[in-house]
């Protein structure tokens, strides 16, 4: 089966660091994505990991451990505009259609 | 300039009606997708087309019929609308062999 788990909601303070965890069990794996979705808007791409390790992009970093079926998204120097839903998604191989299988999303609230 | 566009943005209709949602991408991608996001914000794949050919159909009721007249367009027609069809429908596109998917702005469908 396909299962992707992430916390439903998190709260953090402006200027702080927050880590959003994601665990997955899928029948195929062609990388893991993190998307950001503000209320009423489309998901927008944040990061992609296919090899183990940490990918850093400005204030955002994403980590992957394929052996553990685990990823996290790290957000530093939090800003109010980072309040959004963060979606973890596993990409299936192209011979399975290359579809994205999403977790339920983590609603992050950044407070002053 | 919009990369992936959908029309309409909002659609309110009565149960039993038939409606269509249109999607167009100008990114030159060869693969397009339809996703459904329910009230709990869970985003789930419905269909995927590659070069106008259906490659994913995730056990969606046959009241839903996607149509791809060319690789830049993927429309979604829904017959005999039901209350449970109320959701936000997102179109997305990607290039086969590349993993990132680009999402349209979404169509909020409300069935009364």
mmCIF file of N, CA and C in Angstrom, chain A residues 30 33 35 37 39-45 48 85 87 91-92 94-105 107, chain B residues 9-10 31 33 35 37 40-45 48 55-56 58 90 94 96-97 99-106 108:
data_model
loop_
_atom_site.group_PDB
_atom_site.id
_atom_site.type_symbol
_atom_site.label_atom_id
_atom_site.label_comp_id
_atom_site.label_asym_id
_atom_site.label_seq_id
_atom_site.Cartn_x
_atom_site.Cartn_y
_atom_site.Cartn_z
ATOM 1 N N UNK A 30 10.568 7.463 -6.666
ATOM 2 C CA UNK A 30 11.392 8.185 -7.620
ATOM 3 C C UNK A 30 11.667 9.589 -7.104
ATOM 4 N N UNK A 33 9.156 15.073 -2.754
ATOM 5 C CA UNK A 33 8.959 16.511 -2.939
ATOM 6 C C UNK A 33 8.381 17.130 -1.677
ATOM 7 N N UNK A 35 6.062 20.606 -1.107
ATOM 8 C CA UNK A 35 5.341 21.713 -1.716
ATOM 9 C C UNK A 35 4.783 22.600 -0.600
ATOM 10 N N UNK A 37 1.652 25.298 0.208
ATOM 11 C CA UNK A 37 0.346 25.718 -0.303
ATOM 12 C C UNK A 37 -0.274 26.725 0.656
ATOM 13 N N UNK A 39 -3.445 29.166 1.691
ATOM 14 C CA UNK A 39 -4.891 28.960 1.623
ATOM 15 C C UNK A 39 -5.462 29.528 0.326
ATOM 16 N N UNK A 40 -6.217 28.715 -0.378
ATOM 17 C CA UNK A 40 -6.874 29.171 -1.593
ATOM 18 C C UNK A 40 -5.975 29.260 -2.811
ATOM 19 N N UNK A 41 -4.743 28.756 -2.670
ATOM 20 C CA UNK A 41 -3.804 28.845 -3.784
ATOM 21 C C UNK A 41 -3.317 27.460 -4.206
ATOM 22 N N UNK A 42 -2.567 27.421 -5.308
ATOM 23 C CA UNK A 42 -2.008 26.158 -5.798
ATOM 24 C C UNK A 42 -0.761 25.782 -5.006
ATOM 25 N N UNK A 43 -0.453 24.495 -4.931
ATOM 26 C CA UNK A 43 0.826 24.091 -4.344
ATOM 27 C C UNK A 43 1.983 24.630 -5.182
ATOM 28 N N UNK A 44 3.035 25.080 -4.510
ATOM 29 C CA UNK A 44 4.230 25.532 -5.228
ATOM 30 C C UNK A 44 5.427 24.735 -4.740
ATOM 31 N N UNK A 45 6.305 24.434 -5.658
ATOM 32 C CA UNK A 45 7.453 23.573 -5.413
ATOM 33 C C UNK A 45 8.432 24.219 -4.445
ATOM 34 N N UNK A 48 13.198 18.972 -3.794
ATOM 35 C CA UNK A 48 13.143 17.612 -4.323
ATOM 36 C C UNK A 48 14.389 16.876 -3.852
ATOM 37 N N UNK A 85 0.272 25.527 4.391
ATOM 38 C CA UNK A 85 0.279 24.076 4.495
ATOM 39 C C UNK A 85 1.496 23.555 3.736
ATOM 40 N N UNK A 87 3.216 20.250 2.098
ATOM 41 C CA UNK A 87 2.816 18.939 1.596
ATOM 42 C C UNK A 87 4.042 18.113 1.243
ATOM 43 N N UNK A 91 7.142 10.681 -5.401
ATOM 44 C CA UNK A 91 6.942 10.504 -6.832
ATOM 45 C C UNK A 91 7.115 9.040 -7.193
ATOM 46 N N UNK A 92 6.161 8.508 -7.947
ATOM 47 C CA UNK A 92 6.288 7.125 -8.405
ATOM 48 C C UNK A 92 7.152 7.100 -9.668
ATOM 49 N N UNK A 94 8.454 6.538 -13.516
ATOM 50 C CA UNK A 94 7.735 6.924 -14.738
ATOM 51 C C UNK A 94 6.949 5.757 -15.325
ATOM 52 N N UNK A 95 7.404 4.514 -15.076
ATOM 53 C CA UNK A 95 6.631 3.383 -15.603
ATOM 54 C C UNK A 95 5.360 3.131 -14.788
ATOM 55 N N UNK A 96 5.215 3.852 -13.668
ATOM 56 C CA UNK A 96 3.966 3.831 -12.898
ATOM 57 C C UNK A 96 3.219 5.137 -13.079
ATOM 58 N N UNK A 97 3.628 5.904 -14.083
ATOM 59 C CA UNK A 97 2.918 7.127 -14.393
ATOM 60 C C UNK A 97 3.514 8.391 -13.827
ATOM 61 N N UNK A 98 4.517 8.264 -12.986
ATOM 62 C CA UNK A 98 5.166 9.450 -12.431
ATOM 63 C C UNK A 98 4.260 10.288 -11.554
ATOM 64 N N UNK A 99 3.237 9.683 -10.989
ATOM 65 C CA UNK A 99 2.286 10.452 -10.196
ATOM 66 C C UNK A 99 2.899 10.828 -8.853
ATOM 67 N N UNK A 100 2.346 11.873 -8.266
ATOM 68 C CA UNK A 100 2.719 12.275 -6.916
ATOM 69 C C UNK A 100 1.694 11.741 -5.930
ATOM 70 N N UNK A 101 2.186 11.100 -4.877
ATOM 71 C CA UNK A 101 1.323 10.624 -3.804
ATOM 72 C C UNK A 101 1.570 11.543 -2.619
ATOM 73 N N UNK A 102 0.534 12.245 -2.209
ATOM 74 C CA UNK A 102 0.684 13.280 -1.185
ATOM 75 C C UNK A 102 0.323 12.786 0.207
ATOM 76 N N UNK A 103 1.007 13.347 1.199
ATOM 77 C CA UNK A 103 0.556 13.244 2.573
ATOM 78 C C UNK A 103 -0.584 14.229 2.791
ATOM 79 N N UNK A 104 -1.115 14.233 4.004
ATOM 80 C CA UNK A 104 -2.289 15.066 4.291
ATOM 81 C C UNK A 104 -1.941 16.538 4.417
ATOM 82 N N UNK A 105 -0.653 16.867 4.487
ATOM 83 C CA UNK A 105 -0.248 18.252 4.649
ATOM 84 C C UNK A 105 -0.109 18.632 6.119
ATOM 85 N N UNK A 107 -0.263 21.927 8.505
ATOM 86 C CA UNK A 107 -0.645 23.336 8.578
ATOM 87 C C UNK A 107 0.273 24.033 9.576
ATOM 88 N N UNK B 9 -12.418 29.330 -12.366
ATOM 89 C CA UNK B 9 -11.797 29.286 -11.045
ATOM 90 C C UNK B 9 -12.805 28.821 -9.994
ATOM 91 N N UNK B 10 -14.054 29.208 -10.181
ATOM 92 C CA UNK B 10 -15.125 28.791 -9.274
ATOM 93 C C UNK B 10 -16.268 28.234 -10.113
ATOM 94 N N UNK B 31 3.243 15.712 -20.216
ATOM 95 C CA UNK B 31 2.414 14.976 -19.274
ATOM 96 C C UNK B 31 1.549 15.944 -18.472
ATOM 97 N N UNK B 33 -1.893 16.188 -15.534
ATOM 98 C CA UNK B 33 -2.544 15.467 -14.443
ATOM 99 C C UNK B 33 -3.777 16.229 -13.964
ATOM 100 N N UNK B 35 -5.748 16.416 -10.205
ATOM 101 C CA UNK B 35 -5.776 16.055 -8.793
ATOM 102 C C UNK B 35 -7.051 16.617 -8.165
ATOM 103 N N UNK B 37 -8.569 17.871 -4.411
ATOM 104 C CA UNK B 37 -8.235 18.201 -3.029
ATOM 105 C C UNK B 37 -9.535 18.368 -2.255
ATOM 106 N N UNK B 40 -10.529 18.245 3.596
ATOM 107 C CA UNK B 40 -9.449 18.041 4.567
ATOM 108 C C UNK B 40 -8.094 18.355 3.960
ATOM 109 N N UNK B 41 -8.125 18.933 2.769
ATOM 110 C CA UNK B 41 -6.922 19.380 2.054
ATOM 111 C C UNK B 41 -6.044 18.223 1.596
ATOM 112 N N UNK B 42 -6.594 17.012 1.530
ATOM 113 C CA UNK B 42 -5.827 15.876 1.057
ATOM 114 C C UNK B 42 -5.852 15.885 -0.466
ATOM 115 N N UNK B 43 -4.676 15.946 -1.077
ATOM 116 C CA UNK B 43 -4.547 16.077 -2.525
ATOM 117 C C UNK B 43 -4.320 14.689 -3.116
ATOM 118 N N UNK B 44 -5.212 14.280 -4.049
ATOM 119 C CA UNK B 44 -5.125 12.916 -4.557
ATOM 120 C C UNK B 44 -5.166 12.897 -6.083
ATOM 121 N N UNK B 45 -4.277 12.094 -6.691
ATOM 122 C CA UNK B 45 -4.211 11.972 -8.144
ATOM 123 C C UNK B 45 -5.501 11.332 -8.661
ATOM 124 N N UNK B 48 -3.754 10.846 -15.299
ATOM 125 C CA UNK B 48 -2.559 11.399 -15.910
ATOM 126 C C UNK B 48 -2.561 11.037 -17.387
ATOM 127 N N UNK B 55 -2.477 7.405 -18.968
ATOM 128 C CA UNK B 55 -1.536 6.483 -18.339
ATOM 129 C C UNK B 55 -1.888 6.190 -16.890
ATOM 130 N N UNK B 56 -2.666 7.023 -16.252
ATOM 131 C CA UNK B 56 -3.116 6.751 -14.883
ATOM 132 C C UNK B 56 -4.614 7.024 -14.802
ATOM 133 N N UNK B 58 -6.950 6.532 -11.477
ATOM 134 C CA UNK B 58 -6.924 6.031 -10.105
ATOM 135 C C UNK B 58 -8.325 5.685 -9.615
ATOM 136 N N UNK B 90 -7.227 20.419 -9.145
ATOM 137 C CA UNK B 90 -5.989 21.018 -9.648
ATOM 138 C C UNK B 90 -5.503 20.256 -10.862
ATOM 139 N N UNK B 94 4.020 18.189 -16.247
ATOM 140 C CA UNK B 94 5.447 17.927 -16.067
ATOM 141 C C UNK B 94 5.999 17.391 -17.386
ATOM 142 N N UNK B 96 8.092 14.331 -18.958
ATOM 143 C CA UNK B 96 8.494 12.969 -18.613
ATOM 144 C C UNK B 96 9.998 12.902 -18.506
ATOM 145 N N UNK B 97 10.493 12.314 -17.424
ATOM 146 C CA UNK B 97 11.932 12.254 -17.195
ATOM 147 C C UNK B 97 12.395 13.333 -16.234
ATOM 148 N N UNK B 99 11.064 15.542 -12.781
ATOM 149 C CA UNK B 99 10.128 15.169 -11.729
ATOM 150 C C UNK B 99 9.184 16.264 -11.276
ATOM 151 N N UNK B 100 9.592 17.519 -11.401
ATOM 152 C CA UNK B 100 8.765 18.576 -10.828
ATOM 153 C C UNK B 100 7.469 18.725 -11.596
ATOM 154 N N UNK B 101 6.380 18.835 -10.861
ATOM 155 C CA UNK B 101 5.078 19.102 -11.458
ATOM 156 C C UNK B 101 4.675 20.535 -11.131
ATOM 157 N N UNK B 102 4.119 21.203 -12.119
ATOM 158 C CA UNK B 102 3.659 22.577 -11.967
ATOM 159 C C UNK B 102 2.139 22.564 -11.901
ATOM 160 N N UNK B 103 1.598 23.221 -10.896
ATOM 161 C CA UNK B 103 0.170 23.176 -10.657
ATOM 162 C C UNK B 103 -0.539 24.430 -11.179
ATOM 163 N N UNK B 104 -1.755 24.214 -11.667
ATOM 164 C CA UNK B 104 -2.631 25.323 -12.008
ATOM 165 C C UNK B 104 -3.229 25.927 -10.752
ATOM 166 N N UNK B 105 -4.001 27.011 -10.884
ATOM 167 C CA UNK B 105 -4.536 27.728 -9.723
ATOM 168 C C UNK B 105 -5.691 27.017 -9.033
ATOM 169 N N UNK B 106 -6.225 25.970 -9.649
ATOM 170 C CA UNK B 106 -7.317 25.225 -9.022
ATOM 171 C C UNK B 106 -8.692 25.717 -9.454
ATOM 172 N N UNK B 108 -12.508 25.569 -7.807
ATOM 173 C CA UNK B 108 -13.312 25.189 -6.641
ATOM 174 C C UNK B 108 -14.713 24.842 -7.115
#
